[in-house]
mmCIF file of C-alpha atoms in Angstrom:
data_model
loop_
_atom_site.group_PDB
_atom_site.id
_atom_site.type_symbol
_atom_site.label_atom_id
_atom_site.label_comp_id
_atom_site.label_asym_id
_atom_site.label_seq_id
_atom_site.Cartn_x
_atom_site.Cartn_y
_atom_site.Cartn_z
ATOM 1 C CA MET F 1 73.537 259.034 103.564
ATOM 2 C CA VAL F 2 71.316 256.797 105.646
ATOM 3 C CA ARG F 3 72.662 253.700 103.900
ATOM 4 C CA ARG F 4 76.252 254.740 104.577
ATOM 5 C CA LEU F 5 75.494 255.382 108.270
ATOM 6 C CA CYS F 6 73.838 251.945 108.682
ATOM 7 C CA SER F 7 76.843 250.298 107.079
ATOM 8 C CA VAL F 8 79.163 251.998 109.552
ATOM 9 C CA VAL F 9 76.999 250.987 112.547
ATOM 10 C CA PHE F 10 76.865 247.372 111.328
ATOM 11 C CA ALA F 11 80.641 247.257 110.972
ATOM 12 C CA VAL F 12 81.166 248.637 114.498
ATOM 13 C CA VAL F 13 78.777 246.067 116.022
ATOM 14 C CA ALA F 14 80.451 243.204 114.162
ATOM 15 C CA VAL F 15 83.915 244.235 115.319
ATOM 16 C CA SER F 16 82.720 244.632 118.943
ATOM 17 C CA SER F 17 81.176 241.178 118.861
ATOM 18 C CA LEU F 18 84.380 239.607 117.646
ATOM 19 C CA ALA F 19 86.369 241.461 120.273
ATOM 20 C CA CYS F 20 84.095 240.216 123.098
ATOM 21 C CA ARG F 21 84.381 236.644 121.906
ATOM 22 C CA SER F 22 88.153 236.794 121.704
ATOM 23 C CA ALA F 23 88.297 238.394 125.187
ATOM 24 C CA ALA F 24 86.124 235.661 126.864
ATOM 25 C CA PRO F 25 88.225 233.537 129.263
ATOM 26 C CA PRO F 26 88.872 229.927 128.201
ATOM 27 C CA PRO F 27 87.026 227.162 130.117
ATOM 28 C CA PRO F 28 88.953 225.999 133.241
ATOM 29 C CA ARG F 29 91.221 222.993 132.847
ATOM 30 C CA ILE F 30 90.331 220.006 135.041
ATOM 31 C CA THR F 31 93.413 218.456 136.548
ATOM 32 C CA ALA F 32 93.802 215.381 138.729
ATOM 33 C CA PRO F 33 94.437 216.011 142.466
ATOM 34 C CA PRO F 34 98.079 215.845 143.512
ATOM 35 C CA PRO F 35 99.257 212.512 144.935
ATOM 36 C CA PRO F 36 99.378 212.260 148.768
ATOM 37 C CA PRO F 37 102.712 213.049 150.418
ATOM 38 C CA PRO F 38 104.970 210.118 151.275
ATOM 39 C CA GLY F 39 103.689 208.196 154.287
ATOM 40 C CA ALA F 40 100.170 209.565 154.036
ATOM 41 C CA THR F 41 97.265 207.144 154.260
ATOM 42 C CA ALA F 42 95.252 206.818 151.087
ATOM 43 C CA GLN F 43 91.607 207.773 151.498
ATOM 44 C CA ALA F 44 88.840 205.507 150.375
ATOM 45 C CA PRO F 45 86.498 206.949 147.727
ATOM 46 C CA THR F 46 83.706 208.921 149.355
ATOM 47 C CA GLY F 47 81.122 206.832 147.582
ATOM 48 C CA ALA F 48 82.478 203.501 148.837
ATOM 49 C CA ALA F 49 79.879 201.505 150.763
ATOM 50 C CA PRO F 50 80.849 200.350 154.285
ATOM 51 C CA ALA F 51 81.206 196.634 154.919
ATOM 52 C CA PRO F 52 77.888 195.145 155.989
ATOM 53 C CA PRO F 53 77.684 194.095 159.677
ATOM 54 C CA SER F 54 77.518 190.422 160.573
ATOM 55 C CA PRO F 55 74.014 188.912 161.039
ATOM 56 C CA ALA F 56 74.618 188.531 164.791
ATOM 57 C CA ALA F 57 75.762 192.166 165.138
ATOM 58 C CA SER F 58 72.763 193.356 163.113
ATOM 59 C CA ALA F 59 70.347 191.438 165.336
ATOM 60 C CA ALA F 60 72.046 192.644 168.527
ATOM 61 C CA SER F 61 71.884 196.292 167.395
ATOM 62 C CA GLU F 62 68.097 196.043 167.454
ATOM 63 C CA HIS F 63 68.086 194.962 171.115
ATOM 64 C CA LEU F 64 68.692 197.986 173.282
ATOM 65 C CA GLU F 65 69.267 195.897 176.392
ATOM 66 C CA ILE F 66 72.266 194.190 174.779
ATOM 67 C CA ARG F 67 73.627 197.461 173.371
ATOM 68 C CA TRP F 68 73.318 199.135 176.776
ATOM 69 C CA VAL F 69 75.346 196.425 178.476
ATOM 70 C CA ARG F 70 77.928 196.264 175.676
ATOM 71 C CA GLU F 71 78.304 199.950 174.770
ATOM 72 C CA SER F 72 77.161 202.285 177.538
ATOM 73 C CA ALA F 73 79.403 204.002 180.075
ATOM 74 C CA GLU F 74 76.445 203.951 182.471
ATOM 75 C CA TYR F 75 76.456 200.146 182.642
ATOM 76 C CA GLU F 76 80.143 199.985 183.518
ATOM 77 C CA ALA F 77 79.705 202.802 186.037
ATOM 78 C CA ALA F 78 76.836 200.973 187.739
ATOM 79 C CA VAL F 79 78.802 197.733 187.978
ATOM 80 C CA ARG F 80 81.886 199.432 189.388
ATOM 81 C CA GLN F 81 79.736 201.418 191.813
ATOM 82 C CA THR F 82 78.093 198.249 193.117
ATOM 83 C CA TYR F 83 81.424 196.558 193.730
ATOM 84 C CA ARG F 84 82.857 199.624 195.468
ATOM 85 C CA MET F 85 79.802 199.782 197.776
ATOM 86 C CA ALA F 86 80.158 196.082 198.510
ATOM 87 C CA GLU F 87 83.864 196.477 199.245
ATOM 88 C CA ASP F 88 83.217 199.388 201.616
ATOM 89 C CA HIS F 89 80.673 197.266 203.453
ATOM 90 C CA VAL F 90 83.036 194.283 203.668
ATOM 91 C CA GLU F 91 85.820 196.502 205.025
ATOM 92 C CA ARG F 92 83.567 197.507 207.934
ATOM 93 C CA ALA F 93 82.114 194.036 208.469
ATOM 94 C CA ALA F 94 85.580 192.439 208.669
ATOM 95 C CA VAL F 95 86.595 194.523 211.669
ATOM 96 C CA GLY F 96 86.962 192.325 214.744
ATOM 97 C CA ARG F 97 86.277 189.060 212.887
ATOM 98 C CA ALA F 98 88.862 186.289 212.753
ATOM 99 C CA ALA F 99 90.068 185.227 209.322
ATOM 100 C CA GLY F 100 88.066 182.342 207.911
ATOM 101 C CA THR F 101 85.025 182.911 210.133
ATOM 102 C CA TRP F 102 83.232 185.130 207.662
ATOM 103 C CA GLY F 103 82.839 185.477 203.932
ATOM 104 C CA VAL F 104 80.770 186.534 200.936
ATOM 105 C CA VAL F 105 78.503 184.747 198.432
ATOM 106 C CA LEU F 106 78.311 185.748 194.795
ATOM 107 C CA ASP F 107 76.461 184.594 191.706
ATOM 108 C CA ALA F 108 78.599 183.934 188.611
ATOM 109 C CA ASP F 109 76.860 184.977 185.390
ATOM 110 C CA GLU F 110 76.413 188.725 184.860
ATOM 111 C CA THR F 111 77.773 189.165 188.407
ATOM 112 C CA VAL F 112 81.395 188.064 188.261
ATOM 113 C CA ILE F 113 81.612 187.055 184.599
ATOM 114 C CA SER F 114 79.905 188.472 181.507
ATOM 115 C CA ASN F 115 78.184 186.474 178.788
ATOM 116 C CA VAL F 116 77.277 189.382 176.552
ATOM 117 C CA GLY F 117 78.983 187.542 173.676
ATOM 118 C CA TYR F 118 76.420 184.736 174.012
ATOM 119 C CA GLN F 119 73.586 187.293 174.140
ATOM 120 C CA ILE F 120 74.836 188.862 170.879
ATOM 121 C CA GLU F 121 74.955 185.476 169.206
ATOM 122 C CA ARG F 122 71.441 184.576 170.379
ATOM 123 C CA ALA F 123 69.830 188.016 169.884
ATOM 124 C CA GLY F 124 66.198 187.677 168.881
ATOM 125 C CA ARG F 125 66.116 183.942 169.603
ATOM 126 C CA PRO F 126 64.890 182.196 172.745
ATOM 127 C CA HIS F 127 67.289 180.616 175.243
ATOM 128 C CA ASP F 128 68.458 177.215 174.124
ATOM 129 C CA GLU F 129 70.138 174.903 176.603
ATOM 130 C CA ASP F 130 72.333 173.212 173.980
ATOM 131 C CA ALA F 131 73.526 176.556 172.630
ATOM 132 C CA TRP F 132 74.184 177.764 176.177
ATOM 133 C CA THR F 133 76.202 174.680 177.030
ATOM 134 C CA ALA F 134 78.246 175.077 173.873
ATOM 135 C CA TRP F 135 78.980 178.695 174.829
ATOM 136 C CA VAL F 136 80.053 177.737 178.363
ATOM 137 C CA LYS F 137 82.386 175.079 177.011
ATOM 138 C CA ARG F 138 84.048 177.678 174.755
ATOM 139 C CA ARG F 139 85.159 179.426 177.982
ATOM 140 C CA GLU F 140 84.846 182.883 176.431
ATOM 141 C CA ALA F 141 83.072 184.688 179.286
ATOM 142 C CA THR F 142 84.953 187.758 180.538
ATOM 143 C CA ALA F 143 85.324 189.340 183.996
ATOM 144 C CA LEU F 144 83.004 192.182 184.921
ATOM 145 C CA PRO F 145 84.664 195.491 185.825
ATOM 146 C CA GLY F 146 85.576 195.626 189.490
ATOM 147 C CA ALA F 147 84.928 191.936 190.170
ATOM 148 C CA ALA F 148 88.544 190.774 190.396
ATOM 149 C CA ALA F 149 89.536 193.622 192.663
ATOM 150 C CA PHE F 150 86.584 192.958 194.999
ATOM 151 C CA LEU F 151 87.356 189.250 195.284
ATOM 152 C CA ALA F 152 91.035 189.951 195.924
ATOM 153 C CA ARG F 153 90.158 192.423 198.676
ATOM 154 C CA VAL F 154 87.832 189.951 200.410
ATOM 155 C CA ARG F 155 90.639 187.371 200.341
ATOM 156 C CA ALA F 156 93.168 189.900 201.674
ATOM 157 C CA LEU F 157 90.846 190.808 204.587
ATOM 158 C CA GLY F 158 90.586 187.139 205.589
ATOM 159 C CA GLY F 159 87.175 186.385 204.137
ATOM 160 C CA LYS F 160 85.991 183.280 202.304
ATOM 161 C CA ILE F 161 84.400 183.457 198.877
ATOM 162 C CA ALA F 162 81.618 181.118 197.778
ATOM 163 C CA ILE F 163 80.305 181.201 194.211
ATOM 164 C CA VAL F 164 76.747 179.879 194.083
ATOM 165 C CA THR F 165 75.707 179.585 190.450
ATOM 166 C CA ASN F 166 72.908 177.941 188.488
ATOM 167 C CA ARG F 167 75.328 176.745 185.850
ATOM 168 C CA ARG F 168 74.759 173.006 185.840
ATOM 169 C CA ASP F 169 77.262 170.652 187.390
ATOM 170 C CA PRO F 170 78.498 169.110 184.094
ATOM 171 C CA VAL F 171 79.912 172.536 183.075
ATOM 172 C CA CYS F 172 81.238 173.450 186.534
ATOM 173 C CA ASP F 173 84.821 172.635 185.489
ATOM 174 C CA ASP F 174 84.492 174.915 182.468
ATOM 175 C CA THR F 175 83.279 177.676 184.770
ATOM 176 C CA LYS F 176 86.172 177.166 187.162
ATOM 177 C CA ALA F 177 88.552 177.328 184.201
ATOM 178 C CA VAL F 178 87.131 180.725 183.180
ATOM 179 C CA PHE F 179 87.573 182.052 186.725
ATOM 180 C CA ALA F 180 91.180 180.861 186.759
ATOM 181 C CA ALA F 181 91.906 182.337 183.321
ATOM 182 C CA ARG F 182 90.456 185.737 184.350
ATOM 183 C CA GLY F 183 92.270 185.899 187.690
ATOM 184 C CA LEU F 184 89.054 185.602 189.732
ATOM 185 C CA VAL F 185 89.819 184.096 193.133
ATOM 186 C CA TYR F 186 87.324 182.076 195.187
ATOM 187 C CA ASP F 187 87.283 179.290 197.774
ATOM 188 C CA MET F 188 84.272 177.230 196.758
ATOM 189 C CA MET F 189 81.975 176.979 193.748
ATOM 190 C CA LEU F 190 78.563 175.355 194.134
ATOM 191 C CA CYS F 191 76.975 174.616 190.766
ATOM 192 C CA ARG F 192 73.427 173.433 190.240
ATOM 193 C CA THR F 193 72.765 169.729 190.753
ATOM 194 C CA GLY F 194 68.988 169.892 191.210
ATOM 195 C CA PRO F 195 66.320 172.611 191.285
ATOM 196 C CA SER F 196 67.345 176.179 190.517
ATOM 197 C CA ASP F 197 66.418 177.402 194.021
ATOM 198 C CA LYS F 198 69.655 178.592 195.636
ATOM 199 C CA ASN F 199 68.386 178.767 199.198
ATOM 200 C CA PRO F 200 69.464 175.235 200.165
ATOM 201 C CA ARG F 201 72.986 176.033 198.972
ATOM 202 C CA PHE F 202 72.983 179.374 200.820
ATOM 203 C CA ASP F 203 72.090 177.462 203.983
ATOM 204 C CA ALA F 204 74.798 174.899 203.323
ATOM 205 C CA VAL F 205 77.421 177.671 203.046
ATOM 206 C CA GLU F 206 76.511 179.158 206.420
ATOM 207 C CA SER F 207 76.134 175.796 208.166
ATOM 208 C CA GLY F 208 79.144 174.094 206.621
ATOM 209 C CA LEU F 209 77.021 171.129 205.587
ATOM 210 C CA LEU F 210 77.107 169.403 202.169
ATOM 211 C CA PRO F 211 77.363 170.347 199.427
ATOM 212 C CA SER F 212 79.596 172.966 201.063
ATOM 213 C CA THR F 213 83.250 172.001 201.159
ATOM 214 C CA LEU F 214 84.203 174.653 203.726
ATOM 215 C CA PRO F 215 83.681 175.026 207.465
ATOM 216 C CA PRO F 216 80.689 177.195 208.378
ATOM 217 C CA PHE F 217 81.122 180.950 208.137
ATOM 218 C CA ALA F 218 78.998 184.051 208.576
ATOM 219 C CA VAL F 219 77.983 185.545 205.247
ATOM 220 C CA VAL F 220 78.417 189.310 205.463
ATOM 221 C CA ALA F 221 77.479 190.117 201.842
ATOM 222 C CA PHE F 222 75.605 188.650 198.903
ATOM 223 C CA VAL F 223 76.278 189.954 195.377
ATOM 224 C CA GLY F 224 74.104 189.088 192.343
ATOM 225 C CA ASP F 225 72.163 190.319 189.333
ATOM 226 C CA ASN F 226 68.899 188.455 189.990
ATOM 227 C CA ILE F 227 66.573 188.877 192.953
ATOM 228 C CA THR F 228 66.844 185.120 193.512
ATOM 229 C CA ASP F 229 70.589 185.541 194.155
ATOM 230 C CA PHE F 230 69.587 186.787 197.626
ATOM 231 C CA PRO F 231 68.228 184.572 200.439
ATOM 232 C CA LYS F 232 64.474 184.030 200.520
ATOM 233 C CA LEU F 233 63.778 186.759 197.945
ATOM 234 C CA SER F 234 61.833 186.649 194.680
ATOM 235 C CA GLN F 235 60.016 188.940 192.258
ATOM 236 C CA ALA F 236 57.110 188.902 194.734
ATOM 237 C CA ILE F 237 58.748 191.619 196.856
ATOM 238 C CA ARG F 238 58.182 194.213 194.142
ATOM 239 C CA GLY F 239 55.628 196.780 195.305
ATOM 240 C CA THR F 240 55.496 195.469 198.886
ATOM 241 C CA GLY F 241 57.075 198.539 200.464
ATOM 242 C CA ASP F 242 60.404 199.858 201.664
ATOM 243 C CA ASP F 243 61.025 197.232 204.346
ATOM 244 C CA ALA F 244 61.266 194.439 201.782
ATOM 245 C CA PHE F 245 64.355 196.141 200.299
ATOM 246 C CA ASN F 246 66.124 197.036 203.537
ATOM 247 C CA GLY F 247 68.968 194.559 202.905
ATOM 248 C CA PHE F 248 70.043 196.243 199.667
ATOM 249 C CA GLY F 249 73.021 198.514 200.084
ATOM 250 C CA SER F 250 73.834 197.042 203.508
ATOM 251 C CA ARG F 251 74.181 193.273 203.006
ATOM 252 C CA PHE F 252 72.756 192.713 199.544
ATOM 253 C CA PHE F 253 74.371 194.268 196.441
ATOM 254 C CA VAL F 254 72.673 193.942 193.074
ATOM 255 C CA LEU F 255 74.144 194.538 189.633
ATOM 256 C CA PRO F 256 72.101 195.638 186.603
ATOM 257 C CA ASN F 257 71.067 192.997 184.060
ATOM 258 C CA PRO F 258 68.392 194.074 181.559
ATOM 259 C CA MET F 259 69.087 191.097 179.257
ATOM 260 C CA TYR F 260 67.431 188.249 181.174
ATOM 261 C CA GLY F 261 66.320 187.127 184.617
ATOM 262 C CA SER F 262 63.491 185.907 186.791
ATOM 263 C CA TRP F 263 61.608 189.117 185.935
ATOM 264 C CA GLN F 264 60.819 187.725 182.467
#
């Protein structure tokens, strides 16, 4: 009796096992994704590596001062703000003055035109005069935001525009060509023929003496990115008190330049 019962139990278990196996769902079939609809852009494989950046771009990315000038909204805002403040000042200063009797003086580099392309190329390397000259001759500098509109407004109000730059005289024609190509108006450009000190040229502008090519005029505004772009000023004024900076925002208007300058 016991043997017969065990045989029955064994048979039931065997049948149940076979039934469970036959009832198990088959493994899922793996199918290829459907093709994209007509006109859709094919997606690159997720594992594809991005193209490596150029050596110059890689070097520039490590220099926050270059990235800030090239990429930040704050830099553009600061530049536009400076030019708007300068324009507001010129609007007031022009009242009651005869056309041609007054004007403004501006620096060129990092004031009216940008050389951030050169800074990217030279990132991590010291300034080299030959490399700089080659860059200038390529005539690839671009206009800073707000510069063209400011110069045009000065001209419309009857003011003269003198560009006093420390670009050397042999590349002055290349600089003039960049201004012309970018629609940057001016009346006189005084490039460097001797020492870098701009004060003798500032005096020449106001007195009408050589190397100035214009009659004398009252300078109502100076615009620059370096403290030496303003008459009789240098890095020595830092920390000397409020009075040393009284001209800024009223007659002197400075633009940000964290890439290079007399502060180095």
